[in-house]
PDB file of C-alpha atoms in Angstrom:
ATOM      1  CA  MET A   9     178.587 239.391  53.874  1.00 95.00           C
ATOM      2  CA  THR A  10     180.957 241.983  52.397  1.00 98.00           C
ATOM      3  CA  ARG A  11     179.564 245.487  52.772  1.00 98.00           C
ATOM      4  CA  ILE A  12     179.563 247.811  49.779  1.00 98.00           C
ATOM      5  CA  LYS A  13     180.248 251.547  49.632  1.00 98.00           C
ATOM      6  CA  ILE A  14     179.970 253.477  46.396  1.00 98.00           C
ATOM      7  CA  CYS A  15     181.850 256.747  46.584  1.00 97.00           C
ATOM      8  CA  GLY A  16     181.941 259.950  44.575  1.00 97.00           C
ATOM      9  CA  ILE A  17     178.174 260.383  44.314  1.00 98.00           C
ATOM     10  CA  THR A  18     177.214 263.743  42.833  1.00 98.00           C
ATOM     11  CA  ARG A  19     173.558 263.178  41.863  1.00 98.00           C
ATOM     12  CA  SER A  20     170.493 262.034  43.801  1.00 98.00           C
ATOM     13  CA  GLU A  21     169.490 259.691  40.992  1.00 98.00           C
ATOM     14  CA  ASP A  22     172.840 257.896  41.214  1.00 98.00           C
ATOM     15  CA  ALA A  23     172.476 257.554  44.984  1.00 98.00           C
ATOM     16  CA  LEU A  24     169.074 255.942  44.503  1.00 98.00           C
ATOM     17  CA  VAL A  25     170.459 253.533  41.893  1.00 98.00           C
ATOM     18  CA  CYS A  26     173.146 252.503  44.386  1.00 98.00           C
ATOM     19  CA  ALA A  27     170.590 251.940  47.132  1.00 98.00           C
ATOM     20  CA  GLN A  28     168.218 250.000  44.926  1.00 98.00           C
ATOM     21  CA  ALA A  29     171.036 247.807  43.628  1.00 98.00           C
ATOM     22  CA  GLY A  30     172.001 246.814  47.181  1.00 98.00           C
ATOM     23  CA  ALA A  31     174.796 249.173  48.250  1.00 98.00           C
ATOM     24  CA  ASP A  32     175.172 249.674  51.997  1.00 98.00           C
ATOM     25  CA  ALA A  33     176.725 253.134  51.875  1.00 98.00           C
ATOM     26  CA  ILE A  34     177.378 256.065  49.579  1.00 98.00           C
ATOM     27  CA  GLY A  35     180.295 258.486  49.723  1.00 98.00           C
ATOM     28  CA  LEU A  36     180.137 262.252  49.268  1.00 98.00           C
ATOM     29  CA  VAL A  37     183.408 264.023  48.495  1.00 98.00           C
ATOM     30  CA  PHE A  38     184.088 267.362  50.187  1.00 98.00           C
ATOM     31  CA  TYR A  39     187.549 267.817  48.662  1.00 96.00           C
ATOM     32  CA  PRO A  40     187.495 270.803  46.275  1.00 95.00           C
ATOM     33  CA  SER A  41     190.287 269.443  44.046  1.00 93.00           C
ATOM     34  CA  SER A  42     188.331 266.281  43.255  1.00 94.00           C
ATOM     35  CA  PRO A  43     186.260 266.034  40.059  1.00 94.00           C
ATOM     36  CA  ARG A  44     183.624 264.374  42.289  1.00 96.00           C
ATOM     37  CA  HIS A  45     183.463 267.284  44.740  1.00 97.00           C
ATOM     38  CA  VAL A  46     180.012 268.256  45.993  1.00 98.00           C
ATOM     39  CA  LEU A  47     178.898 271.407  47.761  1.00 98.00           C
ATOM     40  CA  ALA A  48     177.115 271.059  51.082  1.00 98.00           C
ATOM     41  CA  ALA A  49     173.700 272.002  49.681  1.00 97.00           C
ATOM     42  CA  GLN A  50     174.097 269.479  46.874  1.00 97.00           C
ATOM     43  CA  ALA A  51     175.181 266.783  49.332  1.00 98.00           C
ATOM     44  CA  ALA A  52     172.273 267.554  51.661  1.00 98.00           C
ATOM     45  CA  ALA A  53     169.811 267.021  48.809  1.00 98.00           C
ATOM     46  CA  ILE A  54     171.442 263.684  47.952  1.00 98.00           C
ATOM     47  CA  ALA A  55     171.330 262.556  51.594  1.00 98.00           C
ATOM     48  CA  ARG A  56     167.656 263.491  51.894  1.00 97.00           C
ATOM     49  CA  ALA A  57     166.819 261.446  48.798  1.00 97.00           C
ATOM     50  CA  LEU A  58     168.188 258.209  50.241  1.00 97.00           C
ATOM     51  CA  PRO A  59     165.877 255.491  51.577  1.00 97.00           C
ATOM     52  CA  PRO A  60     166.318 254.155  55.147  1.00 96.00           C
ATOM     53  CA  PHE A  61     169.347 252.169  56.306  1.00 97.00           C
ATOM     54  CA  ILE A  62     171.839 253.542  53.766  1.00 98.00           C
ATOM     55  CA  THR A  63     174.943 254.948  55.457  1.00 98.00           C
ATOM     56  CA  THR A  64     176.076 258.387  54.292  1.00 98.00           C
ATOM     57  CA  VAL A  65     179.848 258.944  54.412  1.00 98.00           C
ATOM     58  CA  GLY A  66     181.576 262.306  53.991  1.00 98.00           C
ATOM     59  CA  LEU A  67     185.120 262.298  52.588  1.00 98.00           C
ATOM     60  CA  PHE A  68     187.621 265.006  53.553  1.00 98.00           C
ATOM     61  CA  VAL A  69     191.303 265.600  52.803  1.00 96.00           C
ATOM     62  CA  ASN A  70     193.248 267.615  55.394  1.00 97.00           C
ATOM     63  CA  PRO A  71     190.283 269.876  56.116  1.00 98.00           C
ATOM     64  CA  ALA A  72     190.120 272.725  58.549  1.00 98.00           C
ATOM     65  CA  VAL A  73     187.945 272.101  61.592  1.00 98.00           C
ATOM     66  CA  GLU A  74     185.637 274.829  60.335  1.00 98.00           C
ATOM     67  CA  GLN A  75     185.126 273.069  56.998  1.00 98.00           C
ATOM     68  CA  VAL A  76     184.007 269.836  58.613  1.00 98.00           C
ATOM     69  CA  GLU A  77     181.761 271.646  61.078  1.00 98.00           C
ATOM     70  CA  ALA A  78     180.193 273.692  58.287  1.00 98.00           C
ATOM     71  CA  VAL A  79     179.378 270.550  56.297  1.00 98.00           C
ATOM     72  CA  LEU A  80     177.978 268.786  59.372  1.00 98.00           C
ATOM     73  CA  SER A  81     175.722 271.756  60.046  1.00 98.00           C
ATOM     74  CA  GLU A  82     174.071 271.272  56.634  1.00 98.00           C
ATOM     75  CA  VAL A  83     174.449 267.576  55.785  1.00 98.00           C
ATOM     76  CA  HIS A  84     173.468 264.505  57.769  1.00 96.00           C
ATOM     77  CA  LEU A  85     176.596 262.323  57.720  1.00 98.00           C
ATOM     78  CA  ASP A  86     176.722 258.989  59.517  1.00 98.00           C
ATOM     79  CA  VAL A  87     180.488 258.571  59.114  1.00 98.00           C
ATOM     80  CA  LEU A  88     183.462 260.822  58.331  1.00 98.00           C
ATOM     81  CA  GLN A  89     186.259 259.535  56.100  1.00 98.00           C
ATOM     82  CA  PHE A  90     189.662 261.221  56.283  1.00 98.00           C
ATOM     83  CA  HIS A  91     192.045 260.799  53.357  1.00 95.00           C
ATOM     84  CA  GLY A  92     194.903 263.081  54.326  1.00 95.00           C
ATOM     85  CA  ASP A  93     197.449 263.326  57.122  1.00 95.00           C
ATOM     86  CA  GLU A  94     194.885 263.993  59.835  1.00 98.00           C
ATOM     87  CA  PRO A  95     196.018 262.836  63.304  1.00 98.00           C
ATOM     88  CA  PRO A  96     193.741 260.566  65.365  1.00 98.00           C
ATOM     89  CA  GLU A  97     192.653 263.298  67.752  1.00 98.00           C
ATOM     90  CA  PHE A  98     191.508 265.454  64.817  1.00 98.00           C
ATOM     91  CA  CYS A  99     189.527 262.609  63.249  1.00 98.00           C
ATOM     92  CA  ALA A 100     187.792 261.831  66.532  1.00 98.00           C
ATOM     93  CA  GLY A 101     187.011 265.450  67.347  1.00 98.00           C
ATOM     94  CA  PHE A 102     183.604 265.842  65.708  1.00 98.00           C
ATOM     95  CA  GLY A 103     181.464 263.393  67.655  1.00 97.00           C
ATOM     96  CA  VAL A 104     180.857 261.345  64.502  1.00 98.00           C
ATOM     97  CA  PRO A 105     182.289 257.860  63.790  1.00 98.00           C
ATOM     98  CA  TYR A 106     185.176 257.938  61.340  1.00 98.00           C
ATOM     99  CA  LEU A 107     187.198 255.880  58.888  1.00 98.00           C
ATOM    100  CA  LYS A 108     190.884 256.562  58.228  1.00 98.00           C
ATOM    101  CA  ALA A 109     192.121 256.065  54.693  1.00 97.00           C
ATOM    102  CA  ILE A 110     195.662 254.775  54.292  1.00 96.00           C
ATOM    103  CA  ARG A 111     197.423 254.877  50.931  1.00 94.00           C
ATOM    104  CA  VAL A 112     199.253 251.587  50.738  1.00 94.00           C
ATOM    105  CA  LYS A 113     202.742 251.054  49.374  1.00 91.00           C
ATOM    106  CA  ALA A 114     205.774 249.037  50.421  1.00 91.00           C
ATOM    107  CA  GLY A 115     207.035 250.270  53.773  1.00 92.00           C
ATOM    108  CA  VAL A 116     203.687 251.462  55.147  1.00 94.00           C
ATOM    109  CA  ASP A 117     203.123 249.670  58.466  1.00 96.00           C
ATOM    110  CA  LEU A 118     199.408 248.904  58.505  1.00 97.00           C
ATOM    111  CA  VAL A 119     199.632 247.203  61.891  1.00 97.00           C
ATOM    112  CA  GLN A 120     200.914 250.448  63.417  1.00 97.00           C
ATOM    113  CA  CYS A 121     198.309 252.462  61.483  1.00 97.00           C
ATOM    114  CA  ALA A 122     195.564 250.342  63.026  1.00 98.00           C
ATOM    115  CA  ILE A 123     197.024 250.905  66.483  1.00 97.00           C
ATOM    116  CA  ARG A 124     197.406 254.642  65.951  1.00 98.00           C
ATOM    117  CA  TYR A 125     193.833 255.029  64.679  1.00 98.00           C
ATOM    118  CA  GLN A 126     192.329 252.527  67.094  1.00 97.00           C
ATOM    119  CA  ALA A 127     189.279 254.741  67.651  1.00 98.00           C
ATOM    120  CA  ALA A 128     188.371 254.517  63.942  1.00 98.00           C
ATOM    121  CA  GLN A 129     185.578 252.257  62.740  1.00 98.00           C
ATOM    122  CA  GLY A 130     187.986 250.840  60.186  1.00 98.00           C
ATOM    123  CA  LEU A 131     190.943 251.410  57.880  1.00 98.00           C
ATOM    124  CA  LEU A 132     190.162 252.170  54.257  1.00 98.00           C
ATOM    125  CA  LEU A 133     193.096 250.892  52.214  1.00 97.00           C
ATOM    126  CA  ASP A 134     193.695 252.680  48.920  1.00 94.00           C
ATOM    127  CA  ALA A 135     196.447 252.819  46.321  1.00 89.00           C
ATOM    128  CA  TYR A 136     199.361 255.187  46.851  1.00 79.00           C
ATOM    129  CA  VAL A 137     199.658 257.590  43.925  1.00 74.00           C
ATOM    130  CA  GLU A 138     202.008 260.537  44.408  1.00 69.00           C
ATOM    131  CA  GLY A 139     200.097 263.793  44.821  1.00 64.00           C
ATOM    132  CA  THR A 140     196.625 262.232  44.603  1.00 68.00           C
ATOM    133  CA  PRO A 141     194.764 261.332  47.807  1.00 64.00           C
ATOM    134  CA  GLY A 142     192.261 258.955  46.215  1.00 58.00           C
ATOM    135  CA  GLY A 143     189.914 258.256  43.332  1.00 59.00           C
ATOM    136  CA  THR A 144     192.766 257.318  41.008  1.00 64.00           C
ATOM    137  CA  GLY A 145     191.291 254.079  39.686  1.00 70.00           C
ATOM    138  CA  GLN A 146     194.574 252.320  40.432  1.00 79.00           C
ATOM    139  CA  SER A 147     194.934 249.209  42.563  1.00 86.00           C
ATOM    140  CA  PHE A 148     197.787 248.146  44.832  1.00 91.00           C
ATOM    141  CA  ASP A 149     199.445 244.892  45.788  1.00 92.00           C
ATOM    142  CA  TRP A 150     196.951 243.173  48.097  1.00 94.00           C
ATOM    143  CA  GLU A 151     199.789 241.029  49.433  1.00 93.00           C
ATOM    144  CA  LEU A 152     200.876 244.105  51.416  1.00 95.00           C
ATOM    145  CA  ILE A 153     197.814 243.741  53.678  1.00 96.00           C
ATOM    146  CA  PRO A 154     198.723 241.720  56.776  1.00 94.00           C
ATOM    147  CA  SER A 155     196.204 239.301  58.214  1.00 90.00           C
ATOM    148  CA  GLY A 156     194.682 239.932  61.597  1.00 89.00           C
ATOM    149  CA  LEU A 157     194.644 243.729  61.637  1.00 94.00           C
ATOM    150  CA  SER A 158     192.983 245.096  64.754  1.00 96.00           C
ATOM    151  CA  LEU A 159     190.521 247.182  62.720  1.00 98.00           C
ATOM    152  CA  PRO A 160     188.085 246.161  59.979  1.00 98.00           C
ATOM    153  CA  VAL A 161     189.479 246.612  56.459  1.00 98.00           C
ATOM    154  CA  ILE A 162     187.610 248.517  53.771  1.00 98.00           C
ATOM    155  CA  LEU A 163     189.339 247.653  50.500  1.00 97.00           C
ATOM    156  CA  SER A 164     189.543 250.395  47.880  1.00 96.00           C
ATOM    157  CA  GLY A 165     191.710 251.321  44.916  1.00 93.00           C
ATOM    158  CA  GLY A 166     191.077 250.248  41.349  1.00 93.00           C
ATOM    159  CA  LEU A 167     188.156 247.961  42.126  1.00 96.00           C
ATOM    160  CA  ARG A 168     185.727 247.242  39.284  1.00 96.00           C
ATOM    161  CA  PRO A 169     183.356 244.480  38.177  1.00 97.00           C
ATOM    162  CA  ALA A 170     186.180 242.574  36.456  1.00 96.00           C
ATOM    163  CA  ASN A 171     188.383 242.202  39.567  1.00 96.00           C
ATOM    164  CA  ILE A 172     186.055 242.424  42.553  1.00 97.00           C
ATOM    165  CA  VAL A 173     185.615 238.668  42.991  1.00 97.00           C
ATOM    166  CA  ALA A 174     189.383 238.084  43.048  1.00 96.00           C
ATOM    167  CA  ALA A 175     189.866 241.041  45.421  1.00 96.00           C
ATOM    168  CA  ILE A 176     187.363 239.789  47.981  1.00 97.00           C
ATOM    169  CA  ARG A 177     188.558 236.197  47.842  1.00 96.00           C
ATOM    170  CA  ARG A 178     192.163 237.310  48.353  1.00 95.00           C
ATOM    171  CA  VAL A 179     191.701 239.973  51.046  1.00 96.00           C
ATOM    172  CA  ARG A 180     188.396 239.022  52.712  1.00 96.00           C
ATOM    173  CA  PRO A 181     187.726 242.640  53.721  1.00 97.00           C
ATOM    174  CA  TRP A 182     184.864 243.795  55.901  1.00 98.00           C
ATOM    175  CA  ALA A 183     183.778 246.094  53.063  1.00 98.00           C
ATOM    176  CA  VAL A 184     184.741 247.300  49.607  1.00 98.00           C
ATOM    177  CA  ASP A 185     184.708 250.856  48.291  1.00 98.00           C
ATOM    178  CA  VAL A 186     184.403 251.731  44.608  1.00 97.00           C
ATOM    179  CA  SER A 187     184.219 255.034  42.736  1.00 96.00           C
ATOM    180  CA  SER A 188     185.733 255.259  39.247  1.00 94.00           C
ATOM    181  CA  GLY A 189     185.161 251.544  38.615  1.00 96.00           C
ATOM    182  CA  VAL A 190     181.394 252.077  38.300  1.00 97.00           C
ATOM    183  CA  GLU A 191     181.368 255.391  36.437  1.00 97.00           C
ATOM    184  CA  ALA A 192     180.231 256.472  33.004  1.00 97.00           C
ATOM    185  CA  SER A 193     182.362 259.608  33.498  1.00 95.00           C
ATOM    186  CA  LYS A 194     183.922 261.287  36.524  1.00 92.00           C
ATOM    187  CA  GLY A 195     181.191 261.818  39.080  1.00 93.00           C
ATOM    188  CA  ILE A 196     178.484 260.197  36.957  1.00 97.00           C
ATOM    189  CA  LYS A 197     177.676 256.599  37.843  1.00 98.00           C
ATOM    190  CA  ASP A 198     176.748 253.800  35.428  1.00 98.00           C
ATOM    191  CA  ALA A 199     173.783 251.718  36.636  1.00 98.00           C
ATOM    192  CA  ALA A 200     174.865 248.593  34.728  1.00 98.00           C
ATOM    193  CA  LYS A 201     178.390 248.762  36.191  1.00 98.00           C
ATOM    194  CA  ILE A 202     176.972 249.235  39.695  1.00 98.00           C
ATOM    195  CA  ALA A 203     174.748 246.188  39.258  1.00 98.00           C
ATOM    196  CA  ALA A 204     177.642 244.110  37.904  1.00 98.00           C
ATOM    197  CA  PHE A 205     179.920 245.202  40.748  1.00 98.00           C
ATOM    198  CA  ILE A 206     177.395 244.303  43.430  1.00 98.00           C
ATOM    199  CA  GLU A 207     176.647 240.997  41.715  1.00 98.00           C
ATOM    200  CA  GLY A 208     180.385 240.270  41.817  1.00 98.00           C
ATOM    201  CA  VAL A 209     180.547 241.028  45.532  1.00 98.00           C
ATOM    202  CA  ARG A 210     177.641 238.709  46.253  1.00 97.00           C
ATOM    203  CA  SER A 211     179.195 235.991  44.091  1.00 97.00           C
ATOM    204  CA  ALA A 212     182.480 236.234  46.001  1.00 97.00           C
ATOM    205  CA  ASP A 213     180.616 235.944  49.303  1.00 94.00           C
ATOM    206  CA  VAL A 214     178.929 232.649  48.376  1.00 87.00           C
TER     207      VAL A 214
END
């Protein structure tokens, strides 16, 4: 069964829609330049509103140690997700499981990335867009993903209801991660798109 993470949650009601529709995880963005950025108090309220067994993931981009520690002091996060140039020892330094996002383009050696970040729970593979660390709504060439990586793959980048079946059948990732593909506007989720996306995932799994 392909796991589903819906990222860029900014409202408790959207988090509940995700959970009720069957999502396994939600993502909270702690990157101030993102239109989906949430403050720690806002994120804590969203996390408290979730029902049991939904994983809460916090997304950071080249943060200071103090930023991550400040968020962790206020928000219960099950997993950290690093989208910048953070080295492995930084990512592993908070006592919380982590994912490492890799922006994929020709020439990026994903085999070596998996070896370098071997302590990660998985590699989140996103589209490379110059100057933008994620949330672009753009996909990448899935043929660039080698088979047999040593870490689970979380596929991201331009996923939406219209292409999720093809994406899963081509890549067979452990999980998929969607943000803009299920939005009504930046940071505001669309319940019908979420339902259609999750239905597509389940269809691809059959």
